[in-house]
Amino acid sequence: MRTGDDGEERENWIRAKYEQKLFVAPLKYRDAPIGKQLFRAVMEKDLHSILLLLAHAKKEHINECTENKDKRTDLHLACELKDVVITQILVWYGVDVKARDVNGNTALYHARRAGSQECMDVLLQHGCPGDGCSMTPSLSRKSLRASLGRTESRLPH
């Protein structure tokens, strides 16, 4: 049977472990923003660093966009690199699978473009929009002709 002191000690240990992260190894670069470090680690496919950074990260760090003009997230990059392990880990840590880059493309678009069916499967299983592509997709000649044909049939003759 546990006493009140045991319960309090256990609660303090849990707080130290999960809230204060006292048992997590320190970051190598404490002055650099976690989001930037995470993006670089994904780019380098450095799984050890990714896991350490995610242990220290908050949700906003995980969903940070790059500072460059394309506004890709870590997930967009992982899918471009066809790295299903990193893709899955980012999803488990709460990355926004619906995030879109500057062109309106989700990570699914980048996975499809890279030819990674495994990344696509992970994204679809976790709610990534099935369209995955730009909010303003370009129409092919065939679909444009089909649209025009439907419009013409509704016009009075």
Short mmCIF file of C-alpha atoms in Angstrom, two decimals:
data_model
loop_
_atom_site.label_atom_id
_atom_site.label_comp_id
_atom_site.label_asym_id
_atom_site.label_seq_id
_atom_site.Cartn_x
_atom_site.Cartn_y
_atom_site.Cartn_z
CA MET A 1 0.00 0.00 0.00
CA ARG A 2 1.35 3.43 -0.96
CA THR A 3 1.60 6.30 1.43
CA GLY A 4 0.91 9.94 0.59
CA ASP A 5 4.66 10.65 0.43
CA ASP A 6 5.17 8.00 -2.26
CA GLY A 7 2.41 9.51 -4.38
CA GLU A 8 3.86 13.00 -4.00
CA GLU A 9 7.35 11.75 -4.85
CA ARG A 10 6.02 9.99 -7.95
CA GLU A 11 4.16 13.15 -9.02
CA ASN A 12 7.34 15.25 -8.59
CA TRP A 13 9.31 12.74 -10.68
CA ILE A 14 6.68 12.82 -13.44
CA ARG A 15 6.71 16.63 -13.47
CA ALA A 16 10.52 16.66 -13.64
CA LYS A 17 10.51 14.17 -16.49
CA TYR A 18 7.71 15.53 -18.69
CA GLU A 19 7.25 19.19 -17.80
CA GLN A 20 10.77 20.28 -16.86
CA LYS A 21 12.45 17.69 -19.15
CA LEU A 22 15.23 17.13 -16.62
CA PHE A 23 16.12 13.70 -18.01
CA VAL A 24 16.51 14.85 -21.63
CA ALA A 25 20.04 15.48 -22.89
CA PRO A 26 20.79 19.18 -23.38
CA LEU A 27 20.76 20.72 -26.83
CA LYS A 28 24.11 21.17 -28.51
CA TYR A 29 23.25 24.70 -29.70
CA ARG A 30 21.16 26.40 -27.03
CA ASP A 31 21.25 29.83 -28.66
CA ALA A 32 19.99 28.78 -32.09
CA PRO A 33 16.19 28.59 -32.51
CA ILE A 34 14.87 25.04 -32.20
CA GLY A 35 12.80 25.39 -35.38
CA LYS A 36 15.87 26.24 -37.46
CA GLN A 37 17.87 23.41 -35.90
CA LEU A 38 15.07 20.98 -36.58
CA PHE A 39 14.80 21.99 -40.24
CA ARG A 40 18.56 21.54 -40.66
CA ALA A 41 18.46 18.14 -38.93
CA VAL A 42 15.65 17.01 -41.26
CA MET A 43 17.62 18.30 -44.25
CA GLU A 44 20.64 16.27 -43.09
CA LYS A 45 18.46 13.26 -42.16
CA ASP A 46 20.05 13.35 -38.70
CA LEU A 47 17.59 11.17 -36.79
CA HIS A 48 19.43 11.45 -33.46
CA SER A 49 19.32 15.26 -33.56
CA ILE A 50 15.70 15.25 -34.75
CA LEU A 51 14.61 13.13 -31.78
CA LEU A 52 16.55 15.28 -29.31
CA LEU A 53 15.15 18.51 -30.78
CA LEU A 54 11.61 17.13 -30.76
CA ALA A 55 12.02 16.20 -27.09
CA HIS A 56 12.81 19.86 -26.37
CA ALA A 57 10.39 21.36 -28.89
CA LYS A 58 7.00 22.91 -28.44
CA LYS A 59 4.23 22.53 -31.01
CA GLU A 60 5.05 25.91 -32.60
CA HIS A 61 8.66 24.80 -33.18
CA ILE A 62 7.51 21.68 -34.98
CA ASN A 63 5.16 23.62 -37.24
CA GLU A 64 7.55 26.46 -38.03
CA CYS A 65 8.04 27.38 -41.66
CA THR A 66 11.40 28.03 -43.16
CA GLU A 67 12.48 31.62 -43.47
CA ASN A 68 13.00 31.32 -47.18
CA LYS A 69 10.42 32.36 -49.71
CA ASP A 70 8.81 28.94 -50.19
CA LYS A 71 7.54 28.55 -46.59
CA ARG A 72 8.09 24.80 -46.42
CA THR A 73 7.77 23.01 -43.09
CA ASP A 74 9.89 20.16 -41.77
CA LEU A 75 7.20 17.79 -43.02
CA HIS A 76 7.31 19.20 -46.56
CA LEU A 77 11.07 18.66 -46.55
CA ALA A 78 10.90 15.12 -45.13
CA CYS A 79 8.46 14.19 -47.89
CA GLU A 80 10.64 15.79 -50.58
CA LEU A 81 13.50 13.66 -49.26
CA LYS A 82 11.27 10.55 -49.37
CA ASP A 83 12.07 9.83 -45.71
CA VAL A 84 9.12 7.92 -44.30
CA VAL A 85 10.74 7.47 -40.86
CA ILE A 86 11.16 11.22 -40.32
CA THR A 87 7.71 11.84 -41.81
CA GLN A 88 6.13 9.41 -39.35
CA ILE A 89 8.05 10.81 -36.38
CA LEU A 90 7.01 14.37 -37.22
CA VAL A 91 3.38 13.24 -37.48
CA TRP A 92 3.62 11.50 -34.10
CA TYR A 93 4.98 14.69 -32.56
CA GLY A 94 2.02 16.70 -33.80
CA VAL A 95 3.16 18.37 -37.01
CA ASP A 96 0.33 19.99 -38.94
CA VAL A 97 -0.24 17.64 -41.89
CA LYS A 98 -2.54 20.23 -43.47
CA ALA A 99 0.10 22.99 -43.58
CA ARG A 100 0.63 24.49 -47.01
CA ASP A 101 3.70 26.09 -48.52
CA VAL A 102 3.69 29.45 -50.30
CA ASN A 103 2.21 27.79 -53.42
CA GLY A 104 -0.62 26.19 -51.45
CA ASN A 105 0.89 22.69 -51.57
CA THR A 106 0.72 20.25 -48.68
CA ALA A 107 3.37 17.68 -47.80
CA LEU A 108 1.31 15.18 -49.81
CA TYR A 109 2.08 17.13 -52.98
CA HIS A 110 5.80 16.99 -52.18
CA ALA A 111 5.64 13.25 -51.39
CA ARG A 112 3.76 12.56 -54.63
CA ARG A 113 6.20 14.68 -56.63
CA ALA A 114 9.16 12.81 -55.06
CA GLY A 115 7.49 9.47 -55.76
CA SER A 116 7.24 8.34 -52.14
CA GLN A 117 4.15 6.18 -51.75
CA GLU A 118 5.15 5.39 -48.14
CA CYS A 119 5.15 9.07 -47.16
CA MET A 120 1.86 9.56 -49.00
CA ASP A 121 0.30 6.68 -47.07
CA VAL A 122 1.40 8.12 -43.71
CA LEU A 123 0.03 11.56 -44.61
CA LEU A 124 -3.32 10.25 -45.84
CA GLN A 125 -3.71 8.08 -42.73
CA HIS A 126 -3.26 11.17 -40.57
CA GLY A 127 -5.68 13.53 -42.28
CA CYS A 128 -3.62 15.29 -44.91
CA PRO A 129 -6.00 16.67 -47.55
CA GLY A 130 -6.20 14.25 -50.46
CA ASP A 131 -5.81 16.98 -53.06
CA GLY A 132 -2.41 17.92 -51.67
CA CYS A 133 -1.85 20.34 -54.48
CA SER A 134 -2.05 24.04 -54.88
CA MET A 135 -5.17 25.96 -53.92
CA THR A 136 -5.18 27.33 -57.47
CA PRO A 137 -4.42 24.32 -59.63
CA SER A 138 -3.78 24.80 -63.28
CA LEU A 139 -6.24 23.14 -65.60
CA SER A 140 -5.12 20.69 -68.20
CA ARG A 141 -6.32 21.21 -71.77
CA LYS A 142 -8.54 18.13 -71.49
CA SER A 143 -10.27 19.29 -68.28
CA LEU A 144 -10.55 22.82 -69.66
CA ARG A 145 -12.21 21.50 -72.82
CA ALA A 146 -14.59 19.37 -70.74
CA SER A 147 -15.53 22.40 -68.60
CA LEU A 148 -16.11 24.54 -71.67
CA GLY A 149 -18.22 21.80 -73.24
CA ARG A 150 -20.49 21.68 -70.17
CA THR A 151 -20.80 25.48 -70.20
CA GLU A 152 -21.65 25.56 -73.89
CA SER A 153 -24.41 22.97 -73.45
CA ARG A 154 -26.12 25.24 -70.90
CA LEU A 155 -26.05 28.29 -73.15
CA PRO A 156 -29.17 29.11 -75.18
CA HIS A 157 -28.77 28.38 -78.87
#
